[in-house]
Coordinates of C-alpha atoms in Angstrom, one line a residue:
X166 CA -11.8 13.5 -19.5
X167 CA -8.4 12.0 -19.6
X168 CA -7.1 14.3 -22.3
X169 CA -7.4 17.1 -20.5
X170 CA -4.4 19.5 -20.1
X171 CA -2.2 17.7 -17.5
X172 CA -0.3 19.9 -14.7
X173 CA 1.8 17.5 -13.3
X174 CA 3.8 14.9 -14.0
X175 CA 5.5 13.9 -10.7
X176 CA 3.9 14.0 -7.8
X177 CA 5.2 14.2 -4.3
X178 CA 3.9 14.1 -0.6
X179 CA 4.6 13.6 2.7
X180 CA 2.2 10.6 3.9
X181 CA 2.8 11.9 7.4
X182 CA 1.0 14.9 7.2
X183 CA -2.0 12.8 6.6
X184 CA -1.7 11.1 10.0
X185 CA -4.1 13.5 11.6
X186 CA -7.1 11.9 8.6
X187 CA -9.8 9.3 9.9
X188 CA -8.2 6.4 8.0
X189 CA -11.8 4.5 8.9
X190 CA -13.7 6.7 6.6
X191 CA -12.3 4.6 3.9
X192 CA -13.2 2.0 4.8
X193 CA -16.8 2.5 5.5
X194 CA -17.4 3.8 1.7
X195 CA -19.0 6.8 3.0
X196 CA -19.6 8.2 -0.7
X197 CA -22.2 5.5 -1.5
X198 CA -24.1 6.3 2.1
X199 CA -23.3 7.8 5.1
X200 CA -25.2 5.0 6.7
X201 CA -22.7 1.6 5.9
X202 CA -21.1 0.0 8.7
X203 CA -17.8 -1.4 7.6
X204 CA -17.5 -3.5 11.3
X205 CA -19.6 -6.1 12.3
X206 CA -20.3 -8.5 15.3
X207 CA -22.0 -10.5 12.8
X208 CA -19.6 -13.7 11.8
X209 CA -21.9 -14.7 8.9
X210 CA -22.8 -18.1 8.3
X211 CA -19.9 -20.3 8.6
X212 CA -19.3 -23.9 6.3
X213 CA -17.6 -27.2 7.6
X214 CA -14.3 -27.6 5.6
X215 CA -14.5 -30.4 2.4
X216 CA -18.3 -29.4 3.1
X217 CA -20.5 -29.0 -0.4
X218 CA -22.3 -26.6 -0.9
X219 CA -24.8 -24.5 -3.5
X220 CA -24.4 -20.7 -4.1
X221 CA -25.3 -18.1 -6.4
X222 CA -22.2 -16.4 -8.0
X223 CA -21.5 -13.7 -8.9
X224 CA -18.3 -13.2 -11.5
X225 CA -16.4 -9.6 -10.8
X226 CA -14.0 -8.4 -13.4
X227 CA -10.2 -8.1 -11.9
X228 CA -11.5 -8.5 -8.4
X229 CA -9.8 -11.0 -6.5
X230 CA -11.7 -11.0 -3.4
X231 CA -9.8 -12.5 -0.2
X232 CA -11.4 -13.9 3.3
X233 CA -11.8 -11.2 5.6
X234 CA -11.8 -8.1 2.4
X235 CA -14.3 -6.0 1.7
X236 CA -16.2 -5.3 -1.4
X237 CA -18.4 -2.3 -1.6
X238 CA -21.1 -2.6 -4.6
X239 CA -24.0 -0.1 -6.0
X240 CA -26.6 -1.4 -8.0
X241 CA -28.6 1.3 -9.9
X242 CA -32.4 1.1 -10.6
X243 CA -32.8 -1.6 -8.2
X244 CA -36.5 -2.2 -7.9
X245 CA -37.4 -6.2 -7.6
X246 CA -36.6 -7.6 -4.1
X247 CA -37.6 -11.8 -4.6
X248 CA -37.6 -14.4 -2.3
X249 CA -33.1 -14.9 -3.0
X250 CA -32.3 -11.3 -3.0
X251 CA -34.1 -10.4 0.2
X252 CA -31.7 -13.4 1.5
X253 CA -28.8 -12.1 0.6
X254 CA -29.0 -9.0 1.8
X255 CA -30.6 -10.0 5.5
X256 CA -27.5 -12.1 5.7
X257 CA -29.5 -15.3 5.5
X258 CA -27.8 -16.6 2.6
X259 CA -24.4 -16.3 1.8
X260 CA -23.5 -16.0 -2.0
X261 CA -20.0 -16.8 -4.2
X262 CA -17.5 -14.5 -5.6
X263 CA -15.1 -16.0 -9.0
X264 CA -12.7 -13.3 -10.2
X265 CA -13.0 -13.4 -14.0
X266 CA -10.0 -12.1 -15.8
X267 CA -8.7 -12.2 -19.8
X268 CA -5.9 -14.5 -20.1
X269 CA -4.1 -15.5 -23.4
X270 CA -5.8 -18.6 -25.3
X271 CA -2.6 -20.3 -26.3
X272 CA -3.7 -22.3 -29.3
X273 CA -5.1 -19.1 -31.3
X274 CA -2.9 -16.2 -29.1
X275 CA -5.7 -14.5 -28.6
X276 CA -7.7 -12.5 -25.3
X277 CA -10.6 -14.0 -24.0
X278 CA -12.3 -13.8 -19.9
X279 CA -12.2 -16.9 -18.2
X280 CA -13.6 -17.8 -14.8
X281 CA -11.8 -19.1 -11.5
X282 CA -12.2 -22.0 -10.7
X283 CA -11.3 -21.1 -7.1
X284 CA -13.4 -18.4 -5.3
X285 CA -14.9 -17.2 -1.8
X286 CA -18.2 -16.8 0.2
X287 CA -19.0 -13.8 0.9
X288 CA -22.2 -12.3 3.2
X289 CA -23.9 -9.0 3.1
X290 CA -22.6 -6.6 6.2
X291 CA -24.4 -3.6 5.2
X292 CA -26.6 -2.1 2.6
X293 CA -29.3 0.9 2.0
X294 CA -31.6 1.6 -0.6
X295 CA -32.0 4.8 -1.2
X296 CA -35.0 7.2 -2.7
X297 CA -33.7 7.2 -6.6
X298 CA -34.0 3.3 -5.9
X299 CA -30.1 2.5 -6.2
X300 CA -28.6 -0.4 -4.0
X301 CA -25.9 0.4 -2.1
X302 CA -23.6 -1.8 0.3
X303 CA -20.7 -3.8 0.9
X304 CA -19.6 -7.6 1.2
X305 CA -17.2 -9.3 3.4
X306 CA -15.3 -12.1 1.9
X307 CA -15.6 -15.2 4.2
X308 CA -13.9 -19.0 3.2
X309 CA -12.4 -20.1 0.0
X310 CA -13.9 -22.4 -2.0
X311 CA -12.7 -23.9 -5.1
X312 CA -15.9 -24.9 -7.9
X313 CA -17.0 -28.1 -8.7
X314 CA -19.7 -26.9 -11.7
X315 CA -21.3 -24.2 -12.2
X316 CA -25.0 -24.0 -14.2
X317 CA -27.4 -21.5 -15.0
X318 CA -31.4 -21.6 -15.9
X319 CA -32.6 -18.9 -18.8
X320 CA -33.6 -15.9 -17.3
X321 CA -31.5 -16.2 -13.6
X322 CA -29.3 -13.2 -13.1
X323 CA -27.1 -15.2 -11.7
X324 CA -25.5 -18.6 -12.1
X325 CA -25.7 -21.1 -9.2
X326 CA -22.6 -23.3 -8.5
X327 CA -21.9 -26.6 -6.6
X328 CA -18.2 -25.3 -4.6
X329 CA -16.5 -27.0 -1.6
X330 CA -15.4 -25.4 0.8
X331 CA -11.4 -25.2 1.1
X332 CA -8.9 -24.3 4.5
X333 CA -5.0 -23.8 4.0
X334 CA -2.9 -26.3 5.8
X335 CA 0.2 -24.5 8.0
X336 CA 3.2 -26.0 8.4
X337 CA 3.7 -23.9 11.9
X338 CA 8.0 -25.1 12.1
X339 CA 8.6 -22.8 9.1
X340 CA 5.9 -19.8 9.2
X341 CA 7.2 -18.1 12.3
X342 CA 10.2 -17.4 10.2
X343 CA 8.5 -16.4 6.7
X344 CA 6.5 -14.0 8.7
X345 CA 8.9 -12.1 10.3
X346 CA 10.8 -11.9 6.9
X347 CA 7.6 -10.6 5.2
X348 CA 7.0 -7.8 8.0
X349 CA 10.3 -6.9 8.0
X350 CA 10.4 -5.4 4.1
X351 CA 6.4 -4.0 4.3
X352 CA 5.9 -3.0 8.1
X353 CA 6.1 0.5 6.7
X354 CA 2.6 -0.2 4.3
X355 CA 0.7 -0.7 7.6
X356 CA -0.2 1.6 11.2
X357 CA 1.4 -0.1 14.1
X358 CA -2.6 -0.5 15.3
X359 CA -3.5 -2.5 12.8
X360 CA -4.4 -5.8 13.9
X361 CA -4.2 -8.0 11.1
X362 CA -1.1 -7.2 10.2
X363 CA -0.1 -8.2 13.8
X364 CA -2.1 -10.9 13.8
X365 CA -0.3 -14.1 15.4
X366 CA -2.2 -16.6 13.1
X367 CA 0.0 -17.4 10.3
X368 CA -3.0 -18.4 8.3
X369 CA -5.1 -14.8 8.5
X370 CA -1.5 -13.4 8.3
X371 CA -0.8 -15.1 4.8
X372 CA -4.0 -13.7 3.7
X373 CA -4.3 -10.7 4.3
X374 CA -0.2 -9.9 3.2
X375 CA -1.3 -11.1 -0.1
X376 CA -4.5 -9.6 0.0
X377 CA -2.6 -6.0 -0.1
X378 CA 0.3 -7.2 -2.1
X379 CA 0.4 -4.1 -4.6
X380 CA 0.9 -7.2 -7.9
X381 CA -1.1 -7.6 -11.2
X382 CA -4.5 -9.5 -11.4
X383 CA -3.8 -12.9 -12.2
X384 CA -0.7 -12.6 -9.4
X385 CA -3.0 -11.9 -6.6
X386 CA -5.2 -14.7 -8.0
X387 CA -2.1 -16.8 -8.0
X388 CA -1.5 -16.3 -4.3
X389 CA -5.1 -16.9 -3.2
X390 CA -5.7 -20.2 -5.0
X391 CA -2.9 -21.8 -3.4
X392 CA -3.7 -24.3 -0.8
X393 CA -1.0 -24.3 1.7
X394 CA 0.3 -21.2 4.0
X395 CA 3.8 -22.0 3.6
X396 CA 3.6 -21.8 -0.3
X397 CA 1.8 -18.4 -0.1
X398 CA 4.1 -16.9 2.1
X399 CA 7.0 -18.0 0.0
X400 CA 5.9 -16.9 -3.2
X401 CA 5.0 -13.3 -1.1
X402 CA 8.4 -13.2 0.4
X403 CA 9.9 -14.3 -3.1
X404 CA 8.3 -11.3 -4.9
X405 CA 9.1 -8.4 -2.4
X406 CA 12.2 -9.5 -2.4
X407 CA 12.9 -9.5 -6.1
X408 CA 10.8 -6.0 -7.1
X409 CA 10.5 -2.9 -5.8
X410 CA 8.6 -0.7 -8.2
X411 CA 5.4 -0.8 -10.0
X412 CA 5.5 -0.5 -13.8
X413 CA 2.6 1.0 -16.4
X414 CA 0.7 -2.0 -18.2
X415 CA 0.9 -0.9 -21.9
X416 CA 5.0 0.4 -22.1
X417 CA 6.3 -0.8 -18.4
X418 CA 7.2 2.4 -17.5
X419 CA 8.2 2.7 -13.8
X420 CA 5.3 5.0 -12.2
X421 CA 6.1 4.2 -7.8
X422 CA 8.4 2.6 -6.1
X423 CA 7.5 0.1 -3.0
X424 CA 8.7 2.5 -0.3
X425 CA 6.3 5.0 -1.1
X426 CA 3.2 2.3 -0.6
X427 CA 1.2 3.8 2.3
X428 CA -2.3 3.3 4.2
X429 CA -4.8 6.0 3.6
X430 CA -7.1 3.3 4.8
X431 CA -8.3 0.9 8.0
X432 CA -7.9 -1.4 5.6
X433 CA -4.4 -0.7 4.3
X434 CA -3.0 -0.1 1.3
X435 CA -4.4 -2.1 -1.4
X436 CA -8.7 -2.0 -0.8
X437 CA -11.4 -2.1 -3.3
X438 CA -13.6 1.0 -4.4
X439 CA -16.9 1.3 -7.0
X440 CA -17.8 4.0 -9.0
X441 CA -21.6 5.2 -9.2
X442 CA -22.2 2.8 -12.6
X443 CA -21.1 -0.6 -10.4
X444 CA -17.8 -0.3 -11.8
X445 CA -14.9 -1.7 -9.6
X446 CA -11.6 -1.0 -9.3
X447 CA -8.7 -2.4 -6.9
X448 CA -6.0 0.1 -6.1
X449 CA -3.0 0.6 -4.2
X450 CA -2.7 4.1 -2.3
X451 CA 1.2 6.0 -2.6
X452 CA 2.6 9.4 -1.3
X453 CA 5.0 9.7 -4.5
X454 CA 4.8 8.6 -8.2
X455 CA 6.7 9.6 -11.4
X456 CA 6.1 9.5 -14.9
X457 CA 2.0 10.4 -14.6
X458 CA 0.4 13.2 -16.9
X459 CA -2.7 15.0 -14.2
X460 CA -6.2 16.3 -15.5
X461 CA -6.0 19.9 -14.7
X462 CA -10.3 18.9 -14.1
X463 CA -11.2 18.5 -10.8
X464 CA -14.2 17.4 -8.6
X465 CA -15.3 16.3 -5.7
X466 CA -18.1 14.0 -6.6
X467 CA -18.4 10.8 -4.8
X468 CA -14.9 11.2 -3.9
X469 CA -13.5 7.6 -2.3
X470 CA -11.8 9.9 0.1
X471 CA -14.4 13.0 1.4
X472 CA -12.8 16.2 1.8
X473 CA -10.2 15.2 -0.9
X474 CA -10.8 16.5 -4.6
X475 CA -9.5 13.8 -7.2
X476 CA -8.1 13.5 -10.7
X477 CA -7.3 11.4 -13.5
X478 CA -3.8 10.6 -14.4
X479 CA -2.1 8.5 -17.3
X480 CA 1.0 7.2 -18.2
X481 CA 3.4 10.2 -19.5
X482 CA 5.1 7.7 -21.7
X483 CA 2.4 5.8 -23.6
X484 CA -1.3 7.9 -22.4
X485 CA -2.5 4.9 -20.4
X486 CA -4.5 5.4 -17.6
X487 CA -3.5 5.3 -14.0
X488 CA -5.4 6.2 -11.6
X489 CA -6.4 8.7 -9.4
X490 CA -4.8 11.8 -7.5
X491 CA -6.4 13.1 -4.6
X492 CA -5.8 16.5 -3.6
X493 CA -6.6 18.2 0.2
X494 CA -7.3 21.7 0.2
X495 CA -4.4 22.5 2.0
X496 CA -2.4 20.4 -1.1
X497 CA -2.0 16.8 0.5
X498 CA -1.6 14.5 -1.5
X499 CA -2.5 10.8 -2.4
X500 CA -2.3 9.1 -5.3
X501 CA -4.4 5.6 -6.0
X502 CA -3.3 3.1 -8.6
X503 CA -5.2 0.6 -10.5
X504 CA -3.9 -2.9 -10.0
X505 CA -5.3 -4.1 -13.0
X506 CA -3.0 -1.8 -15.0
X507 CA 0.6 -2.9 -13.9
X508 CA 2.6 -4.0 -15.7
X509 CA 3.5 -8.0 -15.0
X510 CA 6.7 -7.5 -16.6
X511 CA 8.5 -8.6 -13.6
X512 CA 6.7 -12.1 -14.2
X513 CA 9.5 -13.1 -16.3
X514 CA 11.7 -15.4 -15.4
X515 CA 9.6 -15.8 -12.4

């Protein structure tokens, strides 16, 4: 219950004493099943660049999923394996994500969901059923794709969609120099071993930066539909080097500041988690915040992070929520933020 009796309203840590935690546990979603494997030798199937292609896709709700991210899912009451499913899941087939996300309809100013129009292929890399019949797994996002049309027959689950398959052209004179900028102002987000974030490929680079860029919805959908590295790595060097802090959605009040952005997991900072109804949420993990009323209820129940008990936390200022602080026994701390409740106040003037 968010209205519970808070007991803190700034919370502090020391990310180092966490250095000792198995930041892969994370990663492999270990509160759906013990039994997920969040590495893979499997590559997936692979399309031809301009190729055309038809997928089934699936629409996730401010989740913009990136090549190379994961995407854990749980399906409950899963009982009816056809022909496509058992595809799916054996890796045979790949499927499309779309993000969908409520923008502003300027002729009547009012909220509605619309679809992207750009998206990515994603496979199966691991899944279980379990004994109460609930589907469990996670996705790897593979190449972007942008959609040519999308239709679907009365009673699919799912709408099938023509897409072609995109690639992001480098201009290789002027990344060098964009990268090191970028590393430079976030090297602190990410463990020296983590390979990606080294990575000499100026394209993977690009994508996963703004992959874990800690920015509103539509922002991070912003930086994965364009089509060139060099733009992307612009616009990523442009924003860290405007902002610093991350505001509350409803009242913009300033709830963490960039230097306190951390990796709690393999992944790094900014990864994808789902909650036991399907429900998915993209957060950003920090060792400090400010202006955040706590639950005073605790659990441990399918916490993201096992052997950390978590809480619910909203705005001080205004009573919206979040996200999550998770508490060791010993009093560690981390605290995860929804990205789809920042503020984008620092989109004006942009």
């Amino acid at each position: 219950d968010m209205n519970q009796a808070s007991d803190v309203c700034n919370e502090s840590s020391n990310a180092t004493d966490l250095k000792f935690y198995d930041k892969n546990i994370p990663s492999r979603h270990c509160y759906l099943s013990h039994h997920l494997s969040s590495s893979s030798t499997s590559i997936g199937r692979s399309f031809k660049v301009g190729q055309i292609v038809e997928l089934a896709l699936f629409a996730f709700h401010n989740i913009t999923l990136f090549p190379g991210q994961l995407l854990p899912f749980c399906v409950a009451e899963f009982t009816d394996i056809d022909v496509e499913i058992e595809q799916f899941l054996s890796g045979e087939q790949s499927i499309g994500i779309v993000s969908c996300n409520q923008i502003v309809e300027e002729q009547n100013d009012r909220p509605i969901e619309a679809l992207s129009i750009y998206g990515v292929t994603a496979d199966v890399q691991s899944f279980q059923i379990s004994s109460d019949n609930c589907l469990v797994g996670l996705l790897i996002g593979r190449q972007k794709f942008y959609t040519l049309n999308i239709s679907q027959n009365e009673g699919q689950i799912f709408a099938t969609g023509k897409v072609q398959i995109l690639h992001d052209p480098q201009d290789s004179s002027s990344t060098a120099s964009l990268k090191q900028q970028i590393k430079s102002q976030i090297v602190s987000w990410f463990d020296c071993s983590n390979q990606l974030f080294e990575s000499g490929n100026c394209d993977a680079f690009s994508i996963y930066v703004a992959s874990q860029l800690p920015v509103p919805v539509l922002w991070r959908l912003n930086l994965f539909s364009m089509n060139n590295v060099v733009s992307r790595l612009r616009t990523t060097l442009k924003y860290l080097s405007r902002y610093n802090a991350l505001r509350c959605l409803q009242c913009e009040t300033v709830i963490t500041h960039y230097s306190n952005i951390f990796s709690m997991s393999s992944v790094g900072p900014v990864a994808i988690y789902v909650d036991s109804d399907g429900q998915h949420y993209e957060t950003v993990t920090t060792s400090d915040t400010e202006n955040i009323s706590w639950s005073s209820k605790k659990s441990f129940h399918l916490s993201w992070f096992p052997g950390f008990s978590w809480s619910c936390g909203i705005c001080s200022s205004c009573g919206h929520t979040i996200g999550w602080k998770y508490v060791t026994f010993d009093r560690k701390t981390v605290v995860i933020i929804l990205l789809s409740h920042l503020s984008d106040v620092n989109a004006v003037n942009w």
